[in-house]
């Protein structure tokens, strides 16, 4: 074998090896198919399918900042102590809140399966008076109205299949009838408590008639049920283009007491809507502080107002698509009255600023009452104002 043949053979071998490596280098694996989030428009805007499921999910909430001033009894003000001389004085009431909401929906052979949750986180001081501490020798030291993180609250966490709902909700005594007016401080004269676990059935006939039956646990010292017997709420509603008529009745199993409310909503035109609501409750055992182991002082989970009856009325006037004026007046049998009025303005979609003024009249400030001091007022007439910034998403 001569040198020329040897070189040609070596070159051929190198070319073969290089070609094999080149062939290996250009081999590309097939990419796995990407799974994109799909929009779900069955339940409204903002929903998407959870990948790999038939469940639609929406995530939302709001960020809110409240600035209040005035009297504590208006629900807008706050008081504290001067850090130098210890004198009591008024201060701003401020609260920042982040609320996280989730909705899910899925169609099943038994109807729509839904869930809803709402969790709130708050930071600020309190609509109240400055706190104090007392030493063992009786010395009182002012602490003030301290701002800080407040307790996290689970406001809603329910499951609904068709018309059956179970879980954490607000009482049907308020949700079904539509709460009260479109004002911030709508409970200067209260219309019923809120937080409760429920086993509830909602019926909608599709022709404007709807009804609800709700078995409720209640909450708080006075409101939480004390046996296997639940509180019971029932309601009926007739809704048409002109408005609605609603009635609810509640049985308080703790104090064997019955309360009812009726409400009329009227849509006058595209700009004006009005409402009126009246509540009445018998005494049951709510007023029997001498015999009750846990005193209610006349205010139960459903009949929270003073005396037997109470009323609320008001309305909304829309100046344009961005601006509305809201008003509510209220009163009860115990000579307590409230007024709240605000202007809400949508700066841009999803960002609303509301300015409200509030007035509370404590009818028995001078002589006291079985029903106590609902607003924690330190004077007969309390006035305050609140400015709210809210970004909803």
Tab-separated table of C-alpha atoms in Angstrom:
chain	number	residue	atom	x	y	z
A	1	UNK	CA	0.000	0.000	0.000
A	2	UNK	CA	1.508	3.338	-1.078
A	3	UNK	CA	1.211	6.612	0.782
A	4	UNK	CA	-1.399	7.983	-1.629
A	5	UNK	CA	-3.773	5.084	-0.977
A	6	UNK	CA	-3.272	5.431	2.776
A	7	UNK	CA	-4.153	9.124	2.734
A	8	UNK	CA	-7.262	8.576	0.602
A	9	UNK	CA	-8.463	5.847	2.949
A	10	UNK	CA	-7.931	8.017	6.036
A	11	UNK	CA	-9.800	10.939	4.475
A	12	UNK	CA	-12.759	8.703	3.571
A	13	UNK	CA	-12.945	7.412	7.143
A	14	UNK	CA	-12.893	10.936	8.586
A	15	UNK	CA	-15.665	12.075	6.229
A	16	UNK	CA	-17.838	9.130	7.253
A	17	UNK	CA	-17.392	9.826	10.954
A	18	UNK	CA	-18.033	13.562	10.504
A	19	UNK	CA	-21.164	12.844	8.485
A	20	UNK	CA	-22.483	10.548	11.185
A	21	UNK	CA	-21.903	13.174	13.881
A	22	UNK	CA	-23.469	15.858	11.742
A	23	UNK	CA	-26.532	13.704	11.255
A	24	UNK	CA	-26.821	13.203	15.013
A	25	UNK	CA	-26.524	16.961	15.690
A	26	UNK	CA	-29.510	17.985	13.553
A	27	UNK	CA	-31.919	15.475	15.086
A	28	UNK	CA	-34.519	17.554	17.071
A	29	UNK	CA	-37.077	16.028	19.447
A	30	UNK	CA	-40.734	16.852	18.831
A	31	UNK	CA	-41.954	19.547	21.309
A	32	UNK	CA	-44.716	18.597	23.698
A	33	UNK	CA	-47.988	20.393	22.920
A	34	UNK	CA	-48.491	23.526	25.061
A	35	UNK	CA	-51.696	23.788	27.109
A	36	UNK	CA	-52.972	27.358	27.037
A	37	UNK	CA	-55.549	28.821	29.441
A	38	UNK	CA	-58.977	28.885	27.807
A	39	UNK	CA	-61.499	31.646	28.386
A	40	UNK	CA	-64.811	30.558	29.951
A	41	UNK	CA	-67.745	32.837	29.122
A	42	UNK	CA	-70.533	30.692	30.570
A	43	UNK	CA	-70.750	32.584	33.893
A	44	UNK	CA	-69.761	36.073	32.792
A	45	UNK	CA	-66.510	37.921	32.156
A	46	UNK	CA	-63.242	37.120	33.915
A	47	UNK	CA	-63.606	33.331	34.089
A	48	UNK	CA	-61.137	30.827	32.646
A	49	UNK	CA	-60.973	27.042	32.598
A	50	UNK	CA	-58.683	25.448	35.154
A	51	UNK	CA	-56.320	23.437	32.891
A	52	UNK	CA	-57.331	19.795	32.600
A	53	UNK	CA	-60.806	20.334	34.100
A	54	UNK	CA	-64.285	21.516	33.147
A	55	UNK	CA	-64.282	23.970	36.071
A	56	UNK	CA	-64.335	27.704	35.384
A	57	UNK	CA	-62.476	29.975	37.826
A	58	UNK	CA	-62.515	33.710	38.390
A	59	UNK	CA	-60.206	35.594	40.769
A	60	UNK	CA	-61.016	39.131	41.867
A	61	UNK	CA	-61.325	41.471	44.802
A	62	UNK	CA	-60.547	45.038	45.735
A	63	UNK	CA	-58.064	47.294	47.515
A	64	UNK	CA	-59.681	49.996	49.656
A	65	UNK	CA	-58.537	52.951	51.743
A	66	UNK	CA	-60.887	54.790	54.128
A	67	UNK	CA	-60.213	58.130	55.818
A	68	UNK	CA	-62.772	59.216	58.419
A	69	UNK	CA	-63.211	62.116	60.826
A	70	UNK	CA	-65.805	63.375	63.277
A	71	UNK	CA	-67.683	61.805	66.164
A	72	UNK	CA	-67.314	58.126	67.064
A	73	UNK	CA	-71.104	57.699	67.074
A	74	UNK	CA	-71.264	58.455	63.338
A	75	UNK	CA	-69.097	55.342	62.688
A	76	UNK	CA	-66.602	57.661	60.952
A	77	UNK	CA	-64.527	59.123	63.778
A	78	UNK	CA	-61.919	58.031	66.303
A	79	UNK	CA	-60.435	59.307	69.558
A	80	UNK	CA	-57.062	58.825	71.188
A	81	UNK	CA	-54.866	60.334	73.910
A	82	UNK	CA	-52.282	63.095	73.558
A	83	UNK	CA	-48.848	61.490	73.960
A	84	UNK	CA	-47.574	64.358	76.130
A	85	UNK	CA	-50.342	65.411	78.491
A	86	UNK	CA	-52.661	62.370	78.159
A	87	UNK	CA	-55.763	64.406	77.267
A	88	UNK	CA	-58.382	62.692	75.140
A	89	UNK	CA	-58.693	64.159	71.652
A	90	UNK	CA	-60.129	63.364	68.231
A	91	UNK	CA	-57.996	61.796	65.516
A	92	UNK	CA	-58.393	60.358	62.039
A	93	UNK	CA	-60.031	56.985	61.573
A	94	UNK	CA	-58.128	55.153	58.850
A	95	UNK	CA	-58.398	51.658	57.451
A	96	UNK	CA	-56.720	49.923	54.517
A	97	UNK	CA	-58.252	46.676	53.253
A	98	UNK	CA	-57.298	44.009	50.745
A	99	UNK	CA	-60.123	41.656	49.809
A	100	UNK	CA	-59.533	38.464	47.799
A	101	UNK	CA	-62.506	36.824	46.063
A	102	UNK	CA	-62.811	33.586	44.097
A	103	UNK	CA	-65.696	32.170	42.087
A	104	UNK	CA	-65.962	28.753	40.447
A	105	UNK	CA	-68.634	27.211	38.249
A	106	UNK	CA	-69.176	23.885	36.529
A	107	UNK	CA	-72.173	22.325	34.806
A	108	UNK	CA	-73.261	18.912	36.114
A	109	UNK	CA	-76.201	16.559	35.610
A	110	UNK	CA	-77.678	17.948	38.856
A	111	UNK	CA	-77.332	21.596	37.904
A	112	UNK	CA	-74.614	24.238	38.186
A	113	UNK	CA	-71.972	23.573	40.834
A	114	UNK	CA	-70.663	26.873	42.238
A	115	UNK	CA	-68.387	28.105	45.004
A	116	UNK	CA	-67.627	31.570	46.307
A	117	UNK	CA	-65.026	32.737	48.815
A	118	UNK	CA	-64.138	36.152	50.195
A	119	UNK	CA	-61.306	36.885	52.628
A	120	UNK	CA	-60.509	40.342	54.029
A	121	UNK	CA	-57.249	41.728	55.430
A	122	UNK	CA	-57.306	45.062	57.308
A	123	UNK	CA	-54.775	47.514	58.703
A	124	UNK	CA	-55.523	50.694	60.637
A	125	UNK	CA	-56.839	52.095	63.887
A	126	UNK	CA	-60.424	51.711	65.090
A	127	UNK	CA	-63.698	53.612	65.078
A	128	UNK	CA	-63.625	53.959	68.845
A	129	UNK	CA	-61.877	55.470	71.830
A	130	UNK	CA	-58.314	55.237	73.077
A	131	UNK	CA	-57.387	52.137	75.067
A	132	UNK	CA	-55.884	52.187	78.567
A	133	UNK	CA	-54.047	49.745	80.796
A	134	UNK	CA	-54.358	49.503	84.562
A	135	UNK	CA	-51.491	48.456	86.821
A	136	UNK	CA	-51.887	46.346	89.960
A	137	UNK	CA	-51.883	49.454	92.131
A	138	UNK	CA	-54.736	50.996	90.145
A	139	UNK	CA	-52.704	53.410	88.027
A	140	UNK	CA	-54.339	54.022	84.630
A	141	UNK	CA	-51.971	54.415	81.680
A	142	UNK	CA	-53.273	55.603	78.309
A	143	UNK	CA	-52.330	53.489	75.267
A	144	UNK	CA	-54.157	55.412	72.554
A	145	UNK	CA	-56.018	54.272	69.452
A	146	UNK	CA	-53.276	52.135	67.985
A	147	UNK	CA	-53.021	51.366	64.260
A	148	UNK	CA	-51.964	47.853	63.306
A	149	UNK	CA	-52.916	44.686	61.527
A	150	UNK	CA	-56.411	43.563	62.437
A	151	UNK	CA	-57.811	40.056	62.412
A	152	UNK	CA	-58.268	38.362	59.026
A	153	UNK	CA	-61.928	37.555	58.362
A	154	UNK	CA	-63.483	34.805	56.245
A	155	UNK	CA	-66.640	36.519	55.038
A	156	UNK	CA	-67.846	33.933	52.529
A	157	UNK	CA	-66.957	30.297	51.798
A	158	UNK	CA	-69.948	28.427	50.375
A	159	UNK	CA	-70.724	25.610	47.945
A	160	UNK	CA	-73.906	25.627	45.867
A	161	UNK	CA	-75.362	22.864	43.686
A	162	UNK	CA	-78.487	23.953	41.893
A	163	UNK	CA	-80.501	25.786	44.533
A	164	UNK	CA	-78.835	24.154	47.563
A	165	UNK	CA	-76.144	26.197	49.329
A	166	UNK	CA	-74.016	25.177	52.334
A	167	UNK	CA	-71.144	26.911	54.107
A	168	UNK	CA	-70.187	30.362	55.383
A	169	UNK	CA	-72.471	33.118	54.127
A	170	UNK	CA	-74.306	36.176	55.353
A	171	UNK	CA	-77.803	35.683	56.722
A	172	UNK	CA	-80.615	35.353	54.173
A	173	UNK	CA	-82.488	37.809	56.413
A	174	UNK	CA	-80.256	40.457	54.775
A	175	UNK	CA	-78.931	38.984	51.530
A	176	UNK	CA	-82.321	37.956	50.131
A	177	UNK	CA	-84.020	41.267	50.881
A	178	UNK	CA	-81.069	43.326	49.604
A	179	UNK	CA	-79.453	44.765	52.758
A	180	UNK	CA	-80.395	48.497	52.934
A	181	UNK	CA	-79.239	51.560	50.918
A	182	UNK	CA	-76.171	52.257	48.767
A	183	UNK	CA	-74.366	54.115	51.540
A	184	UNK	CA	-71.283	53.128	53.503
A	185	UNK	CA	-72.711	53.528	57.032
A	186	UNK	CA	-76.025	51.754	56.443
A	187	UNK	CA	-76.235	50.252	59.976
A	188	UNK	CA	-76.544	53.385	62.126
A	189	UNK	CA	-79.941	51.823	62.781
A	190	UNK	CA	-79.105	48.118	62.340
A	191	UNK	CA	-81.284	45.772	60.271
A	192	UNK	CA	-79.906	42.365	61.341
A	193	UNK	CA	-76.619	40.552	61.909
A	194	UNK	CA	-74.592	39.032	59.075
A	195	UNK	CA	-72.029	36.253	59.635
A	196	UNK	CA	-73.359	32.700	59.808
A	197	UNK	CA	-73.004	29.179	58.506
A	198	UNK	CA	-76.030	28.140	56.458
A	199	UNK	CA	-77.862	25.204	54.935
A	200	UNK	CA	-80.032	27.028	52.440
A	201	UNK	CA	-82.301	26.370	49.461
A	202	UNK	CA	-83.076	29.042	46.876
A	203	UNK	CA	-85.938	28.663	44.354
A	204	UNK	CA	-86.366	30.795	41.228
A	205	UNK	CA	-89.532	30.214	39.214
A	206	UNK	CA	-88.190	32.191	36.257
A	207	UNK	CA	-91.208	34.497	36.056
A	208	UNK	CA	-90.113	37.018	38.693
A	209	UNK	CA	-91.058	34.908	41.726
A	210	UNK	CA	-88.293	33.566	43.986
A	211	UNK	CA	-88.094	32.150	47.496
A	212	UNK	CA	-85.524	31.036	50.051
A	213	UNK	CA	-85.393	28.851	53.180
A	214	UNK	CA	-82.251	29.049	55.298
A	215	UNK	CA	-81.166	27.134	58.415
A	216	UNK	CA	-78.558	29.259	60.170
A	217	UNK	CA	-76.039	28.941	63.011
A	218	UNK	CA	-75.687	32.634	63.772
A	219	UNK	CA	-72.542	34.116	65.317
A	220	UNK	CA	-71.356	36.005	68.368
A	221	UNK	CA	-72.273	35.575	72.025
A	222	UNK	CA	-75.957	36.380	71.545
A	223	UNK	CA	-76.392	34.988	68.037
A	224	UNK	CA	-74.720	31.551	67.990
A	225	UNK	CA	-77.259	28.731	68.474
A	226	UNK	CA	-77.156	27.013	71.851
A	227	UNK	CA	-78.587	23.595	70.849
A	228	UNK	CA	-79.337	21.395	67.816
A	229	UNK	CA	-82.211	23.730	66.913
A	230	UNK	CA	-81.114	26.202	64.197
A	231	UNK	CA	-82.310	29.693	63.496
A	232	UNK	CA	-84.713	29.626	60.534
A	233	UNK	CA	-85.173	32.272	57.818
A	234	UNK	CA	-87.768	32.206	55.042
A	235	UNK	CA	-88.353	34.732	52.296
A	236	UNK	CA	-90.364	35.427	49.120
A	237	UNK	CA	-89.762	37.990	46.374
A	238	UNK	CA	-91.643	39.299	43.330
A	239	UNK	CA	-89.413	41.098	40.806
A	240	UNK	CA	-90.617	42.951	37.714
A	241	UNK	CA	-89.356	45.739	35.470
A	242	UNK	CA	-90.674	48.418	37.823
A	243	UNK	CA	-88.862	47.006	40.886
A	244	UNK	CA	-89.550	44.358	43.534
A	245	UNK	CA	-91.470	43.454	46.677
A	246	UNK	CA	-89.652	41.262	49.204
A	247	UNK	CA	-90.529	39.801	52.588
A	248	UNK	CA	-88.419	37.798	55.056
A	249	UNK	CA	-89.244	36.202	58.422
A	250	UNK	CA	-86.694	34.860	60.918
A	251	UNK	CA	-87.018	32.674	64.013
A	252	UNK	CA	-84.355	33.161	66.707
A	253	UNK	CA	-84.070	29.762	68.412
A	254	UNK	CA	-81.991	31.084	71.328
A	255	UNK	CA	-84.637	33.511	72.597
A	256	UNK	CA	-87.726	31.990	70.898
A	257	UNK	CA	-88.356	35.226	69.073
A	258	UNK	CA	-89.709	36.110	65.590
A	259	UNK	CA	-88.722	39.067	63.383
A	260	UNK	CA	-89.874	40.112	59.921
A	261	UNK	CA	-89.014	42.706	57.287
A	262	UNK	CA	-90.765	43.861	54.100
A	263	UNK	CA	-89.129	45.931	51.379
A	264	UNK	CA	-90.351	47.801	48.314
A	265	UNK	CA	-87.934	48.742	45.514
A	266	UNK	CA	-89.077	51.064	42.740
A	267	UNK	CA	-87.151	51.893	39.566
A	268	UNK	CA	-88.541	55.305	38.599
A	269	UNK	CA	-86.416	55.642	35.461
A	270	UNK	CA	-82.859	55.020	34.301
A	271	UNK	CA	-81.548	57.654	36.724
A	272	UNK	CA	-83.684	57.271	39.866
A	273	UNK	CA	-84.278	54.227	42.081
A	274	UNK	CA	-86.007	54.279	45.491
A	275	UNK	CA	-86.515	51.832	48.364
A	276	UNK	CA	-88.392	51.580	51.634
A	277	UNK	CA	-88.056	48.850	54.268
A	278	UNK	CA	-89.932	48.188	57.507
A	279	UNK	CA	-89.042	45.710	60.244
A	280	UNK	CA	-90.974	44.388	63.218
A	281	UNK	CA	-90.036	41.875	65.902
A	282	UNK	CA	-91.743	40.694	69.059
A	283	UNK	CA	-89.843	40.632	72.331
A	284	UNK	CA	-89.674	36.874	72.841
A	285	UNK	CA	-87.131	36.464	75.620
A	286	UNK	CA	-84.776	39.145	74.269
A	287	UNK	CA	-85.784	41.670	76.939
A	288	UNK	CA	-85.702	39.279	79.908
A	289	UNK	CA	-82.245	40.163	81.256
A	290	UNK	CA	-83.279	39.168	84.774
A	291	UNK	CA	-83.943	35.557	83.768
A	292	UNK	CA	-81.548	35.011	80.846
A	293	UNK	CA	-78.164	33.438	81.542
A	294	UNK	CA	-76.791	35.288	78.496
A	295	UNK	CA	-78.389	38.727	78.289
A	296	UNK	CA	-79.422	40.079	74.885
A	297	UNK	CA	-80.461	43.546	76.124
A	298	UNK	CA	-83.332	43.512	73.661
A	299	UNK	CA	-81.136	43.027	70.561
A	300	UNK	CA	-80.978	39.559	68.979
A	301	UNK	CA	-79.315	38.137	65.898
A	302	UNK	CA	-82.196	39.283	63.656
A	303	UNK	CA	-83.986	42.029	65.609
A	304	UNK	CA	-80.946	44.190	66.246
A	305	UNK	CA	-82.746	47.522	66.329
A	306	UNK	CA	-84.055	49.193	69.479
A	307	UNK	CA	-87.691	48.479	70.369
A	308	UNK	CA	-90.115	46.448	68.292
A	309	UNK	CA	-90.088	48.265	64.969
A	310	UNK	CA	-87.696	50.117	62.675
A	311	UNK	CA	-87.629	51.592	59.187
A	312	UNK	CA	-85.160	52.481	56.440
A	313	UNK	CA	-85.715	54.476	53.236
A	314	UNK	CA	-83.627	56.070	50.527
A	315	UNK	CA	-82.581	56.012	46.944
A	316	UNK	CA	-79.992	56.600	44.248
A	317	UNK	CA	-79.805	59.308	41.597
A	318	UNK	CA	-77.354	58.740	38.731
A	319	UNK	CA	-76.107	62.018	37.302
A	320	UNK	CA	-74.304	60.176	34.518
A	321	UNK	CA	-72.449	56.930	33.898
A	322	UNK	CA	-69.704	57.919	36.344
A	323	UNK	CA	-71.432	59.821	39.155
A	324	UNK	CA	-74.239	58.891	41.548
A	325	UNK	CA	-75.816	60.362	44.683
A	326	UNK	CA	-77.017	57.959	47.404
A	327	UNK	CA	-79.191	58.685	50.444
A	328	UNK	CA	-80.530	56.653	53.372
A	329	UNK	CA	-82.597	57.711	56.401
A	330	UNK	CA	-83.574	55.357	59.219
A	331	UNK	CA	-85.175	55.181	62.654
A	332	UNK	CA	-86.432	52.775	65.301
A	333	UNK	CA	-88.923	52.395	68.142
A	334	UNK	CA	-86.270	53.420	70.703
A	335	UNK	CA	-86.013	56.942	69.220
A	336	UNK	CA	-82.711	56.367	67.435
A	337	UNK	CA	-82.295	57.911	63.978
A	338	UNK	CA	-79.668	57.910	61.265
A	339	UNK	CA	-78.887	59.730	58.036
A	340	UNK	CA	-76.198	58.899	55.486
A	341	UNK	CA	-75.569	60.570	52.124
A	342	UNK	CA	-72.725	60.219	49.645
A	343	UNK	CA	-71.512	60.960	46.155
A	344	UNK	CA	-69.694	58.149	44.349
A	345	UNK	CA	-67.518	58.959	41.333
A	346	UNK	CA	-65.830	56.456	39.004
A	347	UNK	CA	-62.529	58.125	38.093
A	348	UNK	CA	-61.712	55.333	35.634
A	349	UNK	CA	-63.328	51.892	35.264
A	350	UNK	CA	-62.622	49.947	38.442
A	351	UNK	CA	-61.502	52.924	40.553
A	352	UNK	CA	-64.194	54.696	42.607
A	353	UNK	CA	-63.955	57.546	45.096
A	354	UNK	CA	-66.870	58.022	47.528
A	355	UNK	CA	-67.377	60.971	49.866
A	356	UNK	CA	-70.005	60.451	52.594
A	357	UNK	CA	-71.463	62.418	55.507
A	358	UNK	CA	-73.279	60.661	58.385
A	359	UNK	CA	-75.473	61.647	61.320
A	360	UNK	CA	-76.542	59.568	64.313
A	361	UNK	CA	-79.167	60.542	66.902
A	362	UNK	CA	-79.008	58.556	70.161
A	363	UNK	CA	-82.514	59.027	71.535
A	364	UNK	CA	-81.819	57.894	75.098
A	365	UNK	CA	-78.390	59.459	75.572
A	366	UNK	CA	-79.606	61.392	78.632
A	367	UNK	CA	-81.600	58.691	80.411
A	368	UNK	CA	-80.335	55.341	79.102
A	369	UNK	CA	-82.283	52.428	77.647
A	370	UNK	CA	-82.565	48.633	77.852
A	371	UNK	CA	-81.251	48.541	74.267
A	372	UNK	CA	-77.989	50.264	75.135
A	373	UNK	CA	-75.757	52.494	73.030
A	374	UNK	CA	-75.569	50.808	69.595
A	375	UNK	CA	-73.202	53.320	67.951
A	376	UNK	CA	-70.988	53.806	71.031
A	377	UNK	CA	-71.836	57.520	70.877
A	378	UNK	CA	-70.552	59.983	73.477
A	379	UNK	CA	-73.186	62.609	72.660
A	380	UNK	CA	-76.837	62.801	71.649
A	381	UNK	CA	-76.109	63.830	68.047
A	382	UNK	CA	-72.987	62.595	66.281
A	383	UNK	CA	-71.727	63.820	62.902
A	384	UNK	CA	-68.894	62.536	60.759
A	385	UNK	CA	-67.570	62.092	57.266
A	386	UNK	CA	-65.678	59.429	55.356
A	387	UNK	CA	-63.660	59.454	52.140
A	388	UNK	CA	-63.228	56.049	50.435
A	389	UNK	CA	-60.883	55.088	47.622
A	390	UNK	CA	-61.536	51.658	46.105
A	391	UNK	CA	-59.868	49.805	43.239
A	392	UNK	CA	-61.935	46.768	42.260
A	393	UNK	CA	-60.621	44.022	40.002
